[in-house]
Amino acid sequence: MYAYDEYDQAIVDQRVSQFRDQVRRRIAGELSEDEFRPLRLQNGLYLQLHAYMLRIAVPYGTLSSAQLRQLGYIARRYDRNYGHFTTRQNIQFNWIKLEETPDLLADLARVQMHGIQTSGNCIRNITADQYAGAAADEIEDGRVYCEIMRQWSTFHPEFSFLPRKFKIALTGSPNDRAAVRVHDIGIRMHRNAAGEIGFEVMVGGGQGRTPMIAKTIREFLPKEHLLSYLEAILRVYNQFGRRDNLFKARIKILVHEIGVEKMRAAVEDEWQQIKDGPLVLPQATIDAIAAHFAPPDYRPQAAEQPEVERLRRSDGEFALWERTNLFPHKVPGYVIVNASLKPEGLAPGDATAEQMEIVADLADRYSFSEVRVTHAQNLVLPHVAVKDLPEVWRRLREIGFATPNLGLITDIIACPGLDYCSLANARSIPVAQRLTHRFSDLARVHDIGELQIKISGCINACGHHHVGHIGILGVEKNGEEFYQITLGGSADQDASIGTILGPAVSSKAVIDAVDNLIGTYLDIRQGRETFLHTVRRVGVAPFKERLYATA
Amino acid sequence: MTANRLRDGAVVFLKDDHSWSENLVGVAVANDAEQAAALQAAADRDVAAARVVGAYLFEIALENGDVLPLRYRERIRAFGPSIPWDRPVSADQLSR
């Protein structure tokens, strides 16, 4: 994976010392909160309900074992012994003290990490397919281009004060695991008719109060033009994006208001002026970055693995886990292992210091010291030899990370909600917990099959409810928590925004409501049809009818 | 009247003697606009003095003399998250 050069390290170290002085001045009363707030936010430090919260960037979801171990240390030293992996492949610590933050950032800088680009109206930390560089179905390791974009975007002087925040996601696989169609810019690598690999560029997707699916403005962009084309989009947005209304300031509103044709033409005009300038990416530059992502030293593996075979036959739990929590690797004899951070009854995406350290140890021993964070709030060991599966499974099971539920009804995405977040209107985590109790029977969970529930505690949609197969949005009505349910959303290559089912249901009724929807699905599904396919085939009416008939 | 303490972000409540407490026991209560303005003025002085940030008044009920925030949000601020949130470090971990 990418290792900092002297410039990267100098920038981050300098940031830490600047912030140390800013914190000193703030505590001494030399800076007001109005003066200090933008400074702390530029380092990922928010003030939430109970304490300061630090959001730390995990660029394109890739962590080294040393970094994950350091996050464990930070959880123990500066927090209450746990952290929360987010839907943007980042990690948040909930109980941070302002006066300790400079030391914390210095500890992070030691492992090439920071909170830069996790807040503010800049280009945010770039997200990617968590299986990049490992997945059997990928065209190319997209992290190379994510890293190039990271270097271009960090402290980009022209784009540090955009009308609003700006999120870019990239997938190098035709099966989109990075939700690129709900980002300000989504990038999909693919081959053109001539067999060359390049990018489809989509613009104007997003969630929040005005969910939109991104529109394609360029079918095929050669690799060398990636940065100049992005710069052209950002320039058009920076010039024409609305600054008069916070709720209309994202690029999706601009694209919606002027239309995709005008947007494409404006970007094209700008691009023609800069396209052959200094932003052209020479192959040598791409190769130099790609060298950081060179494949690890895979070993030839025996085709037969008798011990794994035996365990598969003798232990149903292992067999179930193998079926759901693994993903095919591009190298024979290896698999991608998902550690499910969705055990029954706990907060989705939370990990304690000890759990982080054990996953880091497993990565060192069995996955070439690499870990990934997923936008679905799980962790990944990307390169595990099949022969090591029994041991990896046992260790993950010991720390509660081996629930065989990946992509199933209890693999729930949930934002921190009103339990932590100052923007939230209702709680998210307790709804997720109650759902995992209701659907604790694994046989039933597997019978229901592929199903994504996504829960947000407010309309900002950090919990991705708009693109949940079942989306749950917390609202406050007369001081009580209610939940609005949407059906049929999807974040993959066939992205869609969910349809609101009807009036919000009470907190007490929301678990029964989900159960009711599942009942309808099980009754009307055809063959092996998934929940999403059933909703797409019949629409929301049958679900709505039955839900509100009993409500 | 509540705020977050500047140094560590802890939730604090203003008491009658204008000190800040981490719990609701014995906090100052405003019964009318005039009293509310007095609490706001006291809190604003501590905001200006960089002791606390984001001070604001919130609605409460008095139940058997105990202060109970009306809104759910304020209850969570006062009593902590509604889910287990304190995961103490074990002695074994501390020794590492």
mmCIF file of N, CA and C in Angstrom, chain A residues 251-340:
data_model
loop_
_atom_site.group_PDB
_atom_site.id
_atom_site.type_symbol
_atom_site.label_atom_id
_atom_site.label_comp_id
_atom_site.label_asym_id
_atom_site.label_seq_id
_atom_site.Cartn_x
_atom_site.Cartn_y
_atom_site.Cartn_z
ATOM 1 N N ILE A 251 -23.285 19.779 -5.738
ATOM 2 C CA ILE A 251 -23.217 19.759 -7.210
ATOM 3 C C ILE A 251 -24.447 19.073 -7.806
ATOM 4 N N LYS A 252 -25.075 18.182 -7.035
ATOM 5 C CA LYS A 252 -26.256 17.491 -7.576
ATOM 6 C C LYS A 252 -27.367 18.489 -7.929
ATOM 7 N N ILE A 253 -27.470 19.577 -7.122
ATOM 8 C CA ILE A 253 -28.501 20.583 -7.395
ATOM 9 C C ILE A 253 -28.149 21.338 -8.680
ATOM 10 N N LEU A 254 -26.863 21.664 -8.837
ATOM 11 C CA LEU A 254 -26.427 22.351 -10.064
ATOM 12 C C LEU A 254 -26.747 21.492 -11.289
ATOM 13 N N VAL A 255 -26.371 20.220 -11.229
ATOM 14 C CA VAL A 255 -26.608 19.323 -12.378
ATOM 15 C C VAL A 255 -28.107 19.214 -12.648
ATOM 16 N N HIS A 256 -28.882 19.141 -11.568
ATOM 17 C CA HIS A 256 -30.327 19.023 -11.715
ATOM 18 C C HIS A 256 -30.917 20.302 -12.326
ATOM 19 N N GLU A 257 -30.411 21.462 -11.875
ATOM 20 C CA GLU A 257 -30.995 22.729 -12.326
ATOM 21 C C GLU A 257 -30.626 23.071 -13.766
ATOM 22 N N ILE A 258 -29.361 22.838 -14.142
ATOM 23 C CA ILE A 258 -28.986 23.204 -15.523
ATOM 24 C C ILE A 258 -29.140 22.027 -16.478
ATOM 25 N N GLY A 259 -29.254 20.822 -15.940
ATOM 26 C CA GLY A 259 -29.412 19.643 -16.787
ATOM 27 C C GLY A 259 -28.069 19.050 -17.169
ATOM 28 N N VAL A 260 -28.078 17.769 -17.449
ATOM 29 C CA VAL A 260 -26.812 17.058 -17.658
ATOM 30 C C VAL A 260 -26.119 17.516 -18.951
ATOM 31 N N GLU A 261 -26.907 17.913 -19.966
ATOM 32 C CA GLU A 261 -26.290 18.338 -21.236
ATOM 33 C C GLU A 261 -25.466 19.607 -21.049
ATOM 34 N N LYS A 262 -26.055 20.569 -20.361
ATOM 35 C CA LYS A 262 -25.342 21.836 -20.127
ATOM 36 C C LYS A 262 -24.131 21.599 -19.244
ATOM 37 N N MET A 263 -24.293 20.711 -18.266
ATOM 38 C CA MET A 263 -23.188 20.415 -17.362
ATOM 39 C C MET A 263 -22.034 19.817 -18.172
ATOM 40 N N ARG A 264 -22.392 18.863 -19.006
ATOM 41 C CA ARG A 264 -21.360 18.202 -19.822
ATOM 42 C C ARG A 264 -20.635 19.235 -20.697
ATOM 43 N N ALA A 265 -21.416 20.122 -21.319
ATOM 44 C CA ALA A 265 -20.828 21.122 -22.215
ATOM 45 C C ALA A 265 -19.921 22.085 -21.433
ATOM 46 N N ALA A 266 -20.360 22.494 -20.256
ATOM 47 C CA ALA A 266 -19.558 23.431 -19.455
ATOM 48 C C ALA A 266 -18.243 22.779 -19.032
ATOM 49 N N VAL A 267 -18.332 21.524 -18.639
ATOM 50 C CA VAL A 267 -17.115 20.802 -18.227
ATOM 51 C C VAL A 267 -16.199 20.642 -19.441
ATOM 52 N N GLU A 268 -16.795 20.309 -20.569
ATOM 53 C CA GLU A 268 -16.016 20.093 -21.792
ATOM 54 C C GLU A 268 -15.256 21.380 -22.177
ATOM 55 N N ASP A 269 -15.972 22.512 -22.130
ATOM 56 C CA ASP A 269 -15.361 23.814 -22.449
ATOM 57 C C ASP A 269 -14.143 24.066 -21.580
ATOM 58 N N GLU A 270 -14.338 23.869 -20.273
ATOM 59 C CA GLU A 270 -13.261 24.121 -19.320
ATOM 60 C C GLU A 270 -12.109 23.151 -19.576
ATOM 61 N N TRP A 271 -12.493 21.906 -19.821
ATOM 62 C CA TRP A 271 -11.484 20.855 -19.973
ATOM 63 C C TRP A 271 -10.592 21.114 -21.187
ATOM 64 N N GLN A 272 -11.206 21.581 -22.268
ATOM 65 C CA GLN A 272 -10.424 21.812 -23.491
ATOM 66 C C GLN A 272 -9.285 22.803 -23.226
ATOM 67 N N GLN A 273 -9.510 23.681 -22.264
ATOM 68 C CA GLN A 273 -8.477 24.694 -21.991
ATOM 69 C C GLN A 273 -7.325 24.164 -21.131
ATOM 70 N N ILE A 274 -7.569 23.090 -20.394
ATOM 71 C CA ILE A 274 -6.516 22.625 -19.470
ATOM 72 C C ILE A 274 -6.056 21.200 -19.741
ATOM 73 N N LYS A 275 -6.722 20.565 -20.682
ATOM 74 C CA LYS A 275 -6.587 19.123 -20.870
ATOM 75 C C LYS A 275 -5.163 18.676 -21.192
ATOM 76 N N ASP A 276 -4.415 19.472 -21.935
ATOM 77 C CA ASP A 276 -3.056 19.044 -22.270
ATOM 78 C C ASP A 276 -2.002 19.806 -21.477
ATOM 79 N N GLY A 277 -2.428 20.368 -20.342
ATOM 80 C CA GLY A 277 -1.517 21.144 -19.497
ATOM 81 C C GLY A 277 -0.792 20.281 -18.484
ATOM 82 N N PRO A 278 -0.358 20.890 -17.396
ATOM 83 C CA PRO A 278 0.485 20.184 -16.410
ATOM 84 C C PRO A 278 -0.227 19.048 -15.663
ATOM 85 N N LEU A 279 -1.560 18.955 -15.795
ATOM 86 C CA LEU A 279 -2.249 17.889 -15.061
ATOM 87 C C LEU A 279 -2.263 16.553 -15.796
ATOM 88 N N VAL A 280 -1.746 16.545 -17.014
ATOM 89 C CA VAL A 280 -1.689 15.261 -17.734
ATOM 90 C C VAL A 280 -0.840 14.281 -16.917
ATOM 91 N N LEU A 281 -1.331 13.055 -16.795
ATOM 92 C CA LEU A 281 -0.624 12.050 -16.004
ATOM 93 C C LEU A 281 0.284 11.215 -16.912
ATOM 94 N N PRO A 282 1.591 11.406 -16.818
ATOM 95 C CA PRO A 282 2.482 10.557 -17.624
ATOM 96 C C PRO A 282 2.425 9.117 -17.102
ATOM 97 N N GLN A 283 2.621 8.170 -17.987
ATOM 98 C CA GLN A 283 2.596 6.764 -17.582
ATOM 99 C C GLN A 283 3.588 6.502 -16.446
ATOM 100 N N ALA A 284 4.724 7.198 -16.477
ATOM 101 C CA ALA A 284 5.747 6.980 -15.441
ATOM 102 C C ALA A 284 5.201 7.337 -14.050
ATOM 103 N N THR A 285 4.382 8.385 -13.984
ATOM 104 C CA THR A 285 3.793 8.784 -12.701
ATOM 105 C C THR A 285 2.817 7.714 -12.214
ATOM 106 N N ILE A 286 1.974 7.262 -13.156
ATOM 107 C CA ILE A 286 1.014 6.205 -12.788
ATOM 108 C C ILE A 286 1.780 4.969 -12.318
ATOM 109 N N ASP A 287 2.832 4.627 -13.042
ATOM 110 C CA ASP A 287 3.610 3.430 -12.680
ATOM 111 C C ASP A 287 4.252 3.583 -11.291
ATOM 112 N N ALA A 288 4.723 4.791 -11.006
ATOM 113 C CA ALA A 288 5.388 5.005 -9.710
ATOM 114 C C ALA A 288 4.399 4.811 -8.563
ATOM 115 N N ILE A 289 3.171 5.316 -8.743
ATOM 116 C CA ILE A 289 2.164 5.131 -7.691
ATOM 117 C C ILE A 289 1.738 3.657 -7.653
ATOM 118 N N ALA A 290 1.572 3.070 -8.836
ATOM 119 C CA ALA A 290 1.133 1.671 -8.899
ATOM 120 C C ALA A 290 2.119 0.750 -8.186
ATOM 121 N N ALA A 291 3.391 1.130 -8.194
ATOM 122 C CA ALA A 291 4.407 0.284 -7.532
ATOM 123 C C ALA A 291 4.109 0.139 -6.042
ATOM 124 N N HIS A 292 3.488 1.173 -5.459
ATOM 125 C CA HIS A 292 3.114 1.086 -4.042
ATOM 126 C C HIS A 292 2.035 0.030 -3.802
ATOM 127 N N PHE A 293 1.287 -0.267 -4.849
ATOM 128 C CA PHE A 293 0.176 -1.209 -4.702
ATOM 129 C C PHE A 293 0.496 -2.543 -5.391
ATOM 130 N N ALA A 294 1.784 -2.819 -5.513
ATOM 131 C CA ALA A 294 2.207 -4.083 -6.134
ATOM 132 C C ALA A 294 1.586 -5.246 -5.348
ATOM 133 N N PRO A 295 1.188 -6.306 -6.049
ATOM 134 C CA PRO A 295 0.588 -7.448 -5.346
ATOM 135 C C PRO A 295 1.550 -7.996 -4.302
ATOM 136 N N PRO A 296 1.022 -8.503 -3.183
ATOM 137 C CA PRO A 296 1.909 -9.111 -2.189
ATOM 138 C C PRO A 296 2.502 -10.417 -2.730
ATOM 139 N N ASP A 297 3.354 -10.982 -1.938
ATOM 140 C CA ASP A 297 4.117 -12.143 -2.372
ATOM 141 C C ASP A 297 3.286 -13.423 -2.170
ATOM 142 N N TYR A 298 2.287 -13.597 -3.039
ATOM 143 C CA TYR A 298 1.417 -14.772 -2.918
ATOM 144 C C TYR A 298 2.235 -16.057 -3.069
ATOM 145 N N ARG A 299 1.845 -17.089 -2.329
ATOM 146 C CA ARG A 299 2.524 -18.392 -2.434
ATOM 147 C C ARG A 299 1.631 -19.366 -3.174
ATOM 148 N N PRO A 300 2.232 -20.263 -3.956
ATOM 149 C CA PRO A 300 1.408 -21.288 -4.600
ATOM 150 C C PRO A 300 0.689 -22.105 -3.521
ATOM 151 N N GLN A 301 -0.579 -22.381 -3.758
ATOM 152 C CA GLN A 301 -1.382 -23.100 -2.768
ATOM 153 C C GLN A 301 -1.825 -24.440 -3.340
ATOM 154 N N ALA A 302 -1.889 -25.441 -2.485
ATOM 155 C CA ALA A 302 -2.375 -26.754 -2.917
ATOM 156 C C ALA A 302 -3.854 -26.639 -3.281
ATOM 157 N N ALA A 303 -4.253 -27.326 -4.342
ATOM 158 C CA ALA A 303 -5.644 -27.258 -4.785
ATOM 159 C C ALA A 303 -6.568 -27.888 -3.747
ATOM 160 N N GLU A 304 -6.097 -28.948 -3.123
ATOM 161 C CA GLU A 304 -6.920 -29.637 -2.110
ATOM 162 C C GLU A 304 -6.524 -29.131 -0.722
ATOM 163 N N GLN A 305 -7.508 -28.837 0.090
ATOM 164 C CA GLN A 305 -7.242 -28.423 1.467
ATOM 165 C C GLN A 305 -8.068 -29.312 2.397
ATOM 166 N N PRO A 306 -7.535 -30.484 2.720
ATOM 167 C CA PRO A 306 -8.327 -31.478 3.457
ATOM 168 C C PRO A 306 -8.845 -30.964 4.798
ATOM 169 N N GLU A 307 -8.052 -30.147 5.498
ATOM 170 C CA GLU A 307 -8.498 -29.680 6.809
ATOM 171 C C GLU A 307 -9.708 -28.765 6.677
ATOM 172 N N VAL A 308 -9.682 -27.900 5.655
ATOM 173 C CA VAL A 308 -10.805 -26.987 5.406
ATOM 174 C C VAL A 308 -12.032 -27.800 5.005
ATOM 175 N N GLU A 309 -11.812 -28.809 4.137
ATOM 176 C CA GLU A 309 -12.895 -29.693 3.706
ATOM 177 C C GLU A 309 -13.569 -30.364 4.901
ATOM 178 N N ARG A 310 -12.724 -30.888 5.800
ATOM 179 C CA ARG A 310 -13.237 -31.578 6.986
ATOM 180 C C ARG A 310 -14.098 -30.650 7.836
ATOM 181 N N LEU A 311 -13.558 -29.430 8.075
ATOM 182 C CA LEU A 311 -14.281 -28.478 8.915
ATOM 183 C C LEU A 311 -15.610 -28.085 8.249
ATOM 184 N N ARG A 312 -15.564 -27.914 6.950
ATOM 185 C CA ARG A 312 -16.752 -27.537 6.186
ATOM 186 C C ARG A 312 -17.846 -28.589 6.361
ATOM 187 N N ARG A 313 -17.439 -29.863 6.374
ATOM 188 C CA ARG A 313 -18.428 -30.940 6.511
ATOM 189 C C ARG A 313 -18.899 -31.120 7.958
ATOM 190 N N SER A 314 -17.986 -30.851 8.907
ATOM 191 C CA SER A 314 -18.322 -31.174 10.300
ATOM 192 C C SER A 314 -18.910 -30.001 11.072
ATOM 193 N N ASP A 315 -18.662 -28.781 10.601
ATOM 194 C CA ASP A 315 -19.114 -27.620 11.363
ATOM 195 C C ASP A 315 -19.993 -26.722 10.498
ATOM 196 N N GLY A 316 -21.292 -26.802 10.746
ATOM 197 C CA GLY A 316 -22.261 -26.046 9.941
ATOM 198 C C GLY A 316 -22.043 -24.547 10.024
ATOM 199 N N GLU A 317 -21.579 -24.086 11.193
ATOM 200 C CA GLU A 317 -21.368 -22.655 11.387
ATOM 201 C C GLU A 317 -20.240 -22.154 10.490
ATOM 202 N N PHE A 318 -19.178 -22.970 10.431
ATOM 203 C CA PHE A 318 -18.056 -22.601 9.554
ATOM 204 C C PHE A 318 -18.514 -22.583 8.098
ATOM 205 N N ALA A 319 -19.277 -23.595 7.721
ATOM 206 C CA ALA A 319 -19.735 -23.698 6.332
ATOM 207 C C ALA A 319 -20.602 -22.491 5.956
ATOM 208 N N LEU A 320 -21.444 -22.078 6.907
ATOM 209 C CA LEU A 320 -22.321 -20.930 6.671
ATOM 210 C C LEU A 320 -21.499 -19.647 6.519
ATOM 211 N N TRP A 321 -20.517 -19.509 7.400
ATOM 212 C CA TRP A 321 -19.632 -18.333 7.373
ATOM 213 C C TRP A 321 -18.870 -18.265 6.051
ATOM 214 N N GLU A 322 -18.368 -19.443 5.639
ATOM 215 C CA GLU A 322 -17.621 -19.522 4.390
ATOM 216 C C GLU A 322 -18.492 -19.083 3.214
ATOM 217 N N ARG A 323 -19.769 -19.466 3.287
ATOM 218 C CA ARG A 323 -20.671 -19.176 2.174
ATOM 219 C C ARG A 323 -20.991 -17.682 2.095
ATOM 220 N N THR A 324 -21.111 -17.007 3.250
ATOM 221 C CA THR A 324 -21.539 -15.600 3.218
ATOM 222 C C THR A 324 -20.413 -14.591 3.350
ATOM 223 N N ASN A 325 -19.424 -14.872 4.173
ATOM 224 C CA ASN A 325 -18.478 -13.811 4.539
ATOM 225 C C ASN A 325 -17.198 -13.800 3.706
ATOM 226 N N LEU A 326 -17.122 -14.670 2.718
ATOM 227 C CA LEU A 326 -15.942 -14.681 1.852
ATOM 228 C C LEU A 326 -16.298 -14.116 0.476
ATOM 229 N N PHE A 327 -15.242 -13.665 -0.236
ATOM 230 C CA PHE A 327 -15.452 -13.192 -1.611
ATOM 231 C C PHE A 327 -14.284 -13.703 -2.448
ATOM 232 N N PRO A 328 -14.565 -14.097 -3.704
ATOM 233 C CA PRO A 328 -13.498 -14.675 -4.537
ATOM 234 C C PRO A 328 -12.318 -13.726 -4.773
ATOM 235 N N HIS A 329 -11.140 -14.282 -4.627
ATOM 236 C CA HIS A 329 -9.881 -13.546 -4.825
ATOM 237 C C HIS A 329 -9.388 -13.773 -6.249
ATOM 238 N N LYS A 330 -8.580 -12.842 -6.744
ATOM 239 C CA LYS A 330 -8.078 -12.986 -8.119
ATOM 240 C C LYS A 330 -6.981 -14.043 -8.224
ATOM 241 N N VAL A 331 -6.393 -14.401 -7.082
ATOM 242 C CA VAL A 331 -5.296 -15.375 -7.107
ATOM 243 C C VAL A 331 -5.802 -16.719 -6.570
ATOM 244 N N PRO A 332 -5.591 -17.797 -7.328
ATOM 245 C CA PRO A 332 -6.066 -19.113 -6.868
ATOM 246 C C PRO A 332 -5.464 -19.472 -5.511
ATOM 247 N N GLY A 333 -6.290 -20.076 -4.657
ATOM 248 C CA GLY A 333 -5.797 -20.477 -3.344
ATOM 249 C C GLY A 333 -5.958 -19.398 -2.282
ATOM 250 N N TYR A 334 -6.423 -18.213 -2.709
ATOM 251 C CA TYR A 334 -6.653 -17.114 -1.762
ATOM 252 C C TYR A 334 -8.126 -16.697 -1.794
ATOM 253 N N VAL A 335 -8.578 -16.126 -0.685
ATOM 254 C CA VAL A 335 -9.928 -15.565 -0.626
ATOM 255 C C VAL A 335 -9.887 -14.238 0.122
ATOM 256 N N ILE A 336 -10.955 -13.482 -0.063
ATOM 257 C CA ILE A 336 -11.136 -12.246 0.693
ATOM 258 C C ILE A 336 -12.056 -12.579 1.867
ATOM 259 N N VAL A 337 -11.636 -12.211 3.075
ATOM 260 C CA VAL A 337 -12.421 -12.523 4.274
ATOM 261 C C VAL A 337 -13.018 -11.244 4.856
ATOM 262 N N ASN A 338 -14.331 -11.277 5.049
ATOM 263 C CA ASN A 338 -14.993 -10.158 5.706
ATOM 264 C C ASN A 338 -15.161 -10.446 7.190
ATOM 265 N N ALA A 339 -14.719 -9.500 8.032
ATOM 266 C CA ALA A 339 -14.998 -9.580 9.462
ATOM 267 C C ALA A 339 -16.268 -8.775 9.691
ATOM 268 N N SER A 340 -17.330 -9.433 10.123
ATOM 269 C CA SER A 340 -18.609 -8.754 10.315
ATOM 270 C C SER A 340 -18.612 -7.992 11.640
#
